[in-house]
Amino acid sequence: MQRLIAYFIAAVLLAAGLVLTVANSQHALEVLAGAGSAKAAYRLGEYHSNSQNEETYDLDRALRWFEQAAGSGDLEALYHVGQLHFTGSVKNHSYEAAYLSFLKGAEAGHVPSMHSLAMMYGLGLGVEQDLLAAERWYQKVVNLGNAATQLNLALLYFNHPEAFGAEKAALAARELQKQADLGDATAALTLGQALIEGNGVDQDVEKGIALLFEAAETEPDAAYLFLGSTYLRGLVARRTMPRQWNFLKNPLHWEMT
C-alpha cells in the first residue's frame, strides 16, 4: 500500500512537471521508472547526466536509465544512449552501440539521430564507411529544413570528390556562398577553408581569406586560427611576423610582449 501511495504521488508530480523540484525526487522517479514509466526513466537519465550536481553525476547510471526509456520507445532517450557511447563517456562504450542506436532512431524519424547516423557512415565509425549512405541521410535532414546539416553535406562533397564528382562539390559551394551572403558565419568559415586548401573546389586563396574575415565577425576563434595558419604557411603575400602573431594570439589567448 505504501508503495502504491508513493507511486500515485510521484505520478501526479511527474505529470505536473514538479518531480525534480521536490524532496526525495530521485526516489519518486525511481518508483515510477520501476513501474515502467519511460518518462520517469528519461528524467533519471537527465538527473544523473547533469554535471552541475557532483553528488548525482554518474553517466553510467544515466546510460542505464536512458536505455530503459529507449526500450519503451523514447527516441530522445535512444539518441542519448548513442551519444554516450559515441563520445566514450561510459564504461564499455563502443562505436557499434552508438551506430545501432542512431540507426534505430533515424529509421523512426528522429532528426538528430539521422544526422549522427550520416556522420558515422561518412567517417566509418561503428560501421563500414558508406559515403552514399552518409549523403542519403544528410540529404534527408536537409530536406526536413535543417540548414545547418547542409554544411556537413558540403564537407562530405568537398572531402570526397572522387566519390561524388566535381559537380556536387560546386553545387555545395554555391549553396554555402548563398548562406554566407546572408550572414551565416559557419558557412563562410567552411567555404573559406575549402577555397584556401583547394579542397573539392578550385583553389582561390584570396576569396577564401575574404570569407574567413567575414566569419571572424561572429566566429573569431576558429576564423583567426585558420587565418593565422594560412599566413604562417605562406599561402598569401605580405607574410610578416606581426600579422601572423596577431591572428594566432586571438583564439589561443597568448600574451604578446
mmCIF file of C-alpha atoms in Angstrom:
data_model
loop_
_atom_site.group_PDB
_atom_site.id
_atom_site.type_symbol
_atom_site.label_atom_id
_atom_site.label_comp_id
_atom_site.label_asym_id
_atom_site.label_seq_id
_atom_site.Cartn_x
_atom_site.Cartn_y
_atom_site.Cartn_z
ATOM 1 C CA MET A 1 0.000 0.000 0.000
ATOM 2 C CA GLN A 2 2.826 2.414 0.888
ATOM 3 C CA ARG A 3 4.482 1.757 -2.463
ATOM 4 C CA LEU A 4 1.168 2.328 -4.236
ATOM 5 C CA ILE A 5 0.726 5.673 -2.475
ATOM 6 C CA ALA A 6 4.296 6.678 -3.362
ATOM 7 C CA TYR A 7 3.641 5.721 -6.966
ATOM 8 C CA PHE A 8 0.438 7.795 -7.058
ATOM 9 C CA ILE A 9 2.129 10.873 -5.571
ATOM 10 C CA ALA A 10 5.108 10.548 -7.903
ATOM 11 C CA ALA A 11 2.823 10.166 -10.918
ATOM 12 C CA VAL A 12 0.924 13.330 -10.019
ATOM 13 C CA LEU A 13 4.143 15.286 -9.513
ATOM 14 C CA LEU A 14 5.647 13.997 -12.738
ATOM 15 C CA ALA A 15 2.532 14.928 -14.691
ATOM 16 C CA ALA A 16 2.723 18.407 -13.188
ATOM 17 C CA GLY A 17 6.416 18.702 -14.031
ATOM 18 C CA LEU A 18 7.367 19.115 -10.380
ATOM 19 C CA VAL A 19 9.281 15.930 -9.611
ATOM 20 C CA LEU A 20 12.718 17.433 -9.887
ATOM 21 C CA THR A 21 11.869 20.319 -7.577
ATOM 22 C CA VAL A 22 10.571 18.406 -4.561
ATOM 23 C CA ALA A 23 12.271 16.445 -1.796
ATOM 24 C CA ASN A 24 13.042 12.805 -2.487
ATOM 25 C CA SER A 25 12.569 13.449 -6.201
ATOM 26 C CA GLN A 26 15.058 10.741 -7.165
ATOM 27 C CA HIS A 27 13.162 8.158 -5.128
ATOM 28 C CA ALA A 28 9.858 9.280 -6.639
ATOM 29 C CA LEU A 29 11.267 8.916 -10.126
ATOM 30 C CA GLU A 30 12.710 5.500 -9.339
ATOM 31 C CA VAL A 31 9.307 4.341 -8.094
ATOM 32 C CA LEU A 32 7.725 5.424 -11.359
ATOM 33 C CA ALA A 33 10.537 4.055 -13.507
ATOM 34 C CA GLY A 34 10.336 0.758 -11.651
ATOM 35 C CA ALA A 35 6.656 0.627 -12.555
ATOM 36 C CA GLY A 36 7.539 1.043 -16.222
ATOM 37 C CA SER A 37 7.335 4.803 -16.782
ATOM 38 C CA ALA A 38 9.578 5.727 -19.719
ATOM 39 C CA LYS A 39 9.197 9.407 -18.862
ATOM 40 C CA ALA A 40 10.484 8.830 -15.334
ATOM 41 C CA ALA A 41 13.393 6.735 -16.610
ATOM 42 C CA TYR A 42 14.289 9.514 -19.033
ATOM 43 C CA ARG A 43 14.177 12.090 -16.233
ATOM 44 C CA LEU A 44 16.508 9.899 -14.177
ATOM 45 C CA GLY A 45 18.869 9.741 -17.134
ATOM 46 C CA GLU A 46 18.887 13.533 -17.258
ATOM 47 C CA TYR A 47 19.238 13.673 -13.477
ATOM 48 C CA HIS A 48 22.428 11.592 -13.473
ATOM 49 C CA SER A 49 23.902 13.272 -16.559
ATOM 50 C CA ASN A 50 23.713 16.752 -15.042
ATOM 51 C CA SER A 51 27.371 17.596 -14.431
ATOM 52 C CA GLN A 52 26.447 20.569 -12.237
ATOM 53 C CA ASN A 53 25.400 18.212 -9.448
ATOM 54 C CA GLU A 54 28.529 16.319 -8.409
ATOM 55 C CA GLU A 55 26.673 14.112 -5.918
ATOM 56 C CA THR A 56 24.368 12.566 -8.519
ATOM 57 C CA TYR A 57 26.501 12.921 -11.668
ATOM 58 C CA ASP A 58 27.045 9.384 -12.955
ATOM 59 C CA LEU A 59 26.953 8.784 -16.700
ATOM 60 C CA ASP A 60 26.921 5.006 -16.381
ATOM 61 C CA ARG A 61 23.766 5.221 -14.270
ATOM 62 C CA ALA A 62 22.379 7.760 -16.713
ATOM 63 C CA LEU A 63 23.016 5.303 -19.534
ATOM 64 C CA ARG A 64 21.081 2.548 -17.782
ATOM 65 C CA TRP A 65 18.058 4.811 -17.298
ATOM 66 C CA PHE A 66 18.211 6.112 -20.855
ATOM 67 C CA GLU A 67 18.387 2.517 -22.088
ATOM 68 C CA GLN A 68 15.276 1.672 -20.075
ATOM 69 C CA ALA A 69 13.406 4.650 -21.517
ATOM 70 C CA ALA A 70 14.628 3.803 -25.007
ATOM 71 C CA GLY A 71 13.346 0.261 -24.568
ATOM 72 C CA SER A 72 9.883 1.759 -24.137
ATOM 73 C CA GLY A 73 10.174 3.672 -27.390
ATOM 74 C CA ASP A 74 11.554 7.025 -26.226
ATOM 75 C CA LEU A 75 13.571 8.208 -29.246
ATOM 76 C CA GLU A 76 15.247 11.072 -27.403
ATOM 77 C CA ALA A 77 16.492 8.617 -24.782
ATOM 78 C CA LEU A 78 17.734 6.344 -27.559
ATOM 79 C CA TYR A 79 19.671 9.278 -29.001
ATOM 80 C CA HIS A 80 21.290 9.916 -25.608
ATOM 81 C CA VAL A 81 22.328 6.262 -25.474
ATOM 82 C CA GLY A 82 24.050 6.702 -28.824
ATOM 83 C CA GLN A 83 25.720 9.931 -27.757
ATOM 84 C CA LEU A 84 27.097 8.454 -24.537
ATOM 85 C CA HIS A 85 28.647 5.592 -26.489
ATOM 86 C CA PHE A 86 29.874 7.808 -29.318
ATOM 87 C CA THR A 87 31.649 10.245 -27.002
ATOM 88 C CA GLY A 88 33.198 7.446 -24.942
ATOM 89 C CA SER A 89 31.583 8.827 -21.804
ATOM 90 C CA VAL A 90 30.644 5.462 -20.290
ATOM 91 C CA LYS A 91 32.370 2.201 -19.461
ATOM 92 C CA ASN A 92 32.288 -0.448 -22.170
ATOM 93 C CA HIS A 93 31.423 2.185 -24.744
ATOM 94 C CA SER A 94 31.553 1.295 -28.416
ATOM 95 C CA TYR A 95 31.013 2.971 -31.752
ATOM 96 C CA GLU A 96 28.950 -0.023 -32.822
ATOM 97 C CA ALA A 97 26.482 0.559 -29.978
ATOM 98 C CA ALA A 98 26.312 4.227 -30.946
ATOM 99 C CA TYR A 99 25.696 3.308 -34.583
ATOM 100 C CA LEU A 100 22.900 0.874 -33.727
ATOM 101 C CA SER A 101 21.196 3.460 -31.506
ATOM 102 C CA PHE A 102 21.399 6.160 -34.157
ATOM 103 C CA LEU A 103 20.233 3.746 -36.853
ATOM 104 C CA LYS A 104 17.140 2.754 -34.897
ATOM 105 C CA GLY A 105 16.332 6.364 -34.077
ATOM 106 C CA ALA A 106 16.924 7.528 -37.644
ATOM 107 C CA GLU A 107 14.676 4.851 -39.097
ATOM 108 C CA ALA A 108 11.967 6.019 -36.679
ATOM 109 C CA GLY A 109 12.300 9.597 -37.941
ATOM 110 C CA HIS A 110 14.363 11.174 -35.143
ATOM 111 C CA VAL A 111 16.227 14.015 -36.872
ATOM 112 C CA PRO A 112 19.309 14.304 -34.583
ATOM 113 C CA SER A 113 19.770 10.536 -34.944
ATOM 114 C CA MET A 114 19.621 10.892 -38.734
ATOM 115 C CA HIS A 115 22.381 13.493 -38.611
ATOM 116 C CA SER A 116 24.574 11.397 -36.312
ATOM 117 C CA LEU A 117 23.994 8.281 -38.403
ATOM 118 C CA ALA A 118 25.112 10.128 -41.538
ATOM 119 C CA MET A 119 28.247 11.256 -39.732
ATOM 120 C CA MET A 120 29.079 7.695 -38.682
ATOM 121 C CA TYR A 121 28.619 6.406 -42.225
ATOM 122 C CA GLY A 122 30.824 9.202 -43.518
ATOM 123 C CA LEU A 123 33.615 8.512 -41.037
ATOM 124 C CA GLY A 124 33.249 4.743 -40.997
ATOM 125 C CA LEU A 125 32.808 4.593 -37.221
ATOM 126 C CA GLY A 126 30.905 1.603 -35.853
ATOM 127 C CA VAL A 127 30.048 0.584 -39.389
ATOM 128 C CA GLU A 128 31.867 0.185 -42.691
ATOM 129 C CA GLN A 129 32.304 3.554 -44.380
ATOM 130 C CA ASP A 130 29.472 4.173 -46.827
ATOM 131 C CA LEU A 131 29.655 7.630 -48.387
ATOM 132 C CA LEU A 132 26.443 7.200 -50.352
ATOM 133 C CA ALA A 133 24.559 6.260 -47.177
ATOM 134 C CA ALA A 134 26.059 9.311 -45.462
ATOM 135 C CA GLU A 135 24.874 11.502 -48.324
ATOM 136 C CA ARG A 136 21.413 9.945 -48.253
ATOM 137 C CA TRP A 137 20.886 10.559 -44.532
ATOM 138 C CA TYR A 138 22.347 14.061 -44.596
ATOM 139 C CA GLN A 139 20.049 14.879 -47.504
ATOM 140 C CA LYS A 140 17.030 13.594 -45.577
ATOM 141 C CA VAL A 141 17.829 16.020 -42.766
ATOM 142 C CA VAL A 142 18.376 18.905 -45.186
ATOM 143 C CA ASN A 143 15.046 18.130 -46.862
ATOM 144 C CA LEU A 144 13.364 18.451 -43.468
ATOM 145 C CA GLY A 145 14.523 22.057 -43.304
ATOM 146 C CA ASN A 146 17.704 21.730 -41.240
ATOM 147 C CA ALA A 147 20.003 24.195 -43.000
ATOM 148 C CA ALA A 148 22.920 23.538 -40.634
ATOM 149 C CA THR A 149 23.252 19.998 -41.970
ATOM 150 C CA GLN A 150 23.895 21.490 -45.411
ATOM 151 C CA LEU A 151 27.374 22.293 -44.090
ATOM 152 C CA ASN A 152 28.054 18.651 -43.287
ATOM 153 C CA LEU A 153 26.795 17.608 -46.704
ATOM 154 C CA ALA A 154 29.052 20.181 -48.348
ATOM 155 C CA LEU A 155 32.067 18.918 -46.399
ATOM 156 C CA LEU A 156 31.236 15.384 -47.487
ATOM 157 C CA TYR A 157 31.342 16.523 -51.123
ATOM 158 C CA PHE A 158 34.494 18.609 -50.617
ATOM 159 C CA ASN A 159 36.381 15.800 -48.865
ATOM 160 C CA HIS A 160 35.376 13.048 -51.308
ATOM 161 C CA PRO A 161 35.312 14.486 -54.846
ATOM 162 C CA GLU A 162 36.338 11.079 -56.185
ATOM 163 C CA ALA A 163 33.074 9.598 -54.912
ATOM 164 C CA PHE A 164 30.661 12.402 -55.770
ATOM 165 C CA GLY A 165 32.284 14.329 -58.605
ATOM 166 C CA ALA A 166 33.117 17.993 -59.062
ATOM 167 C CA GLU A 167 29.553 18.975 -59.938
ATOM 168 C CA LYS A 168 28.141 18.223 -56.481
ATOM 169 C CA ALA A 169 31.057 19.974 -54.794
ATOM 170 C CA ALA A 170 30.469 23.047 -56.967
ATOM 171 C CA LEU A 171 26.755 22.977 -56.166
ATOM 172 C CA ALA A 172 27.540 22.751 -52.453
ATOM 173 C CA ALA A 173 29.950 25.679 -52.763
ATOM 174 C CA ARG A 174 27.259 27.820 -54.380
ATOM 175 C CA GLU A 175 24.814 26.936 -51.609
ATOM 176 C CA LEU A 176 27.356 27.830 -48.925
ATOM 177 C CA GLN A 177 28.075 31.114 -50.684
ATOM 178 C CA LYS A 178 24.366 31.961 -50.564
ATOM 179 C CA GLN A 179 24.281 31.239 -46.836
ATOM 180 C CA ALA A 180 27.481 33.219 -46.267
ATOM 181 C CA ASP A 181 25.979 36.178 -48.140
ATOM 182 C CA LEU A 182 23.056 36.019 -45.701
ATOM 183 C CA GLY A 183 25.460 36.322 -42.785
ATOM 184 C CA ASP A 184 25.974 32.669 -41.870
ATOM 185 C CA ALA A 185 29.455 32.682 -40.314
ATOM 186 C CA THR A 186 29.765 28.893 -40.231
ATOM 187 C CA ALA A 187 29.020 28.696 -43.951
ATOM 188 C CA ALA A 188 31.624 31.392 -44.634
ATOM 189 C CA LEU A 189 34.167 29.563 -42.484
ATOM 190 C CA THR A 190 33.513 26.199 -44.154
ATOM 191 C CA LEU A 191 33.679 27.559 -47.696
ATOM 192 C CA GLY A 192 36.640 29.795 -46.900
ATOM 193 C CA GLN A 193 38.710 26.861 -45.672
ATOM 194 C CA ALA A 194 37.783 24.783 -48.727
ATOM 195 C CA LEU A 195 38.790 27.581 -51.106
ATOM 196 C CA ILE A 196 42.118 28.183 -49.368
ATOM 197 C CA GLU A 197 43.003 24.487 -49.413
ATOM 198 C CA GLY A 198 41.506 23.782 -52.835
ATOM 199 C CA ASN A 199 39.579 21.026 -51.101
ATOM 200 C CA GLY A 200 36.896 19.825 -53.527
ATOM 201 C CA VAL A 201 36.744 23.227 -55.248
ATOM 202 C CA ASP A 202 39.124 25.297 -57.365
ATOM 203 C CA GLN A 203 41.656 26.935 -55.077
ATOM 204 C CA ASP A 204 41.082 30.650 -54.543
ATOM 205 C CA VAL A 205 43.116 31.781 -51.556
ATOM 206 C CA GLU A 206 42.170 35.450 -51.660
ATOM 207 C CA LYS A 207 38.449 34.721 -51.848
ATOM 208 C CA GLY A 208 38.817 32.169 -49.061
ATOM 209 C CA ILE A 209 40.573 34.695 -46.832
ATOM 210 C CA ALA A 210 37.860 37.266 -47.520
ATOM 211 C CA LEU A 211 35.263 34.740 -46.349
ATOM 212 C CA LEU A 212 37.266 33.995 -43.209
ATOM 213 C CA PHE A 213 37.368 37.693 -42.384
ATOM 214 C CA GLU A 214 33.574 37.720 -42.706
ATOM 215 C CA ALA A 215 33.311 34.688 -40.426
ATOM 216 C CA ALA A 216 35.597 36.339 -37.869
ATOM 217 C CA GLU A 217 32.879 38.878 -37.102
ATOM 218 C CA THR A 218 30.878 36.254 -35.193
ATOM 219 C CA GLU A 219 33.159 33.174 -35.074
ATOM 220 C CA PRO A 220 36.510 34.808 -34.274
ATOM 221 C CA ASP A 221 38.360 31.917 -32.642
ATOM 222 C CA ALA A 222 38.078 29.425 -35.492
ATOM 223 C CA ALA A 223 38.441 32.075 -38.195
ATOM 224 C CA TYR A 224 41.524 33.736 -36.690
ATOM 225 C CA LEU A 225 43.198 30.408 -36.040
ATOM 226 C CA PHE A 226 42.814 29.338 -39.660
ATOM 227 C CA LEU A 227 43.829 32.792 -40.910
ATOM 228 C CA GLY A 228 46.979 32.632 -38.811
ATOM 229 C CA SER A 229 47.773 29.187 -40.148
ATOM 230 C CA THR A 230 47.262 30.454 -43.701
ATOM 231 C CA TYR A 231 49.744 33.289 -43.250
ATOM 232 C CA LEU A 232 52.264 31.108 -41.456
ATOM 233 C CA ARG A 233 52.270 28.658 -44.345
ATOM 234 C CA GLY A 234 52.963 31.474 -46.776
ATOM 235 C CA LEU A 235 49.836 30.930 -48.839
ATOM 236 C CA VAL A 236 49.468 34.688 -49.351
ATOM 237 C CA ALA A 237 51.801 37.606 -49.879
ATOM 238 C CA ARG A 238 52.781 40.139 -47.175
ATOM 239 C CA ARG A 239 53.774 37.333 -44.853
ATOM 240 C CA THR A 240 55.075 39.281 -41.859
ATOM 241 C CA MET A 241 55.553 38.017 -38.337
ATOM 242 C CA PRO A 242 53.472 40.733 -36.613
ATOM 243 C CA ARG A 243 50.483 39.875 -38.778
ATOM 244 C CA GLN A 244 50.938 36.162 -38.188
ATOM 245 C CA TRP A 245 51.030 36.565 -34.429
ATOM 246 C CA ASN A 246 48.083 38.938 -34.496
ATOM 247 C CA PHE A 247 45.904 36.216 -35.996
ATOM 248 C CA LEU A 248 47.235 33.412 -33.844
ATOM 249 C CA LYS A 249 47.188 35.121 -30.483
ATOM 250 C CA ASN A 250 43.439 35.836 -30.509
ATOM 251 C CA PRO A 251 41.981 32.315 -30.122
ATOM 252 C CA LEU A 252 44.880 30.985 -28.096
ATOM 253 C CA HIS A 253 44.843 33.952 -25.690
ATOM 254 C CA TRP A 254 48.584 34.407 -25.901
ATOM 255 C CA GLU A 255 50.026 37.466 -24.198
ATOM 256 C CA MET A 256 52.408 39.202 -26.536
ATOM 257 C CA THR A 257 55.283 41.199 -25.072
#
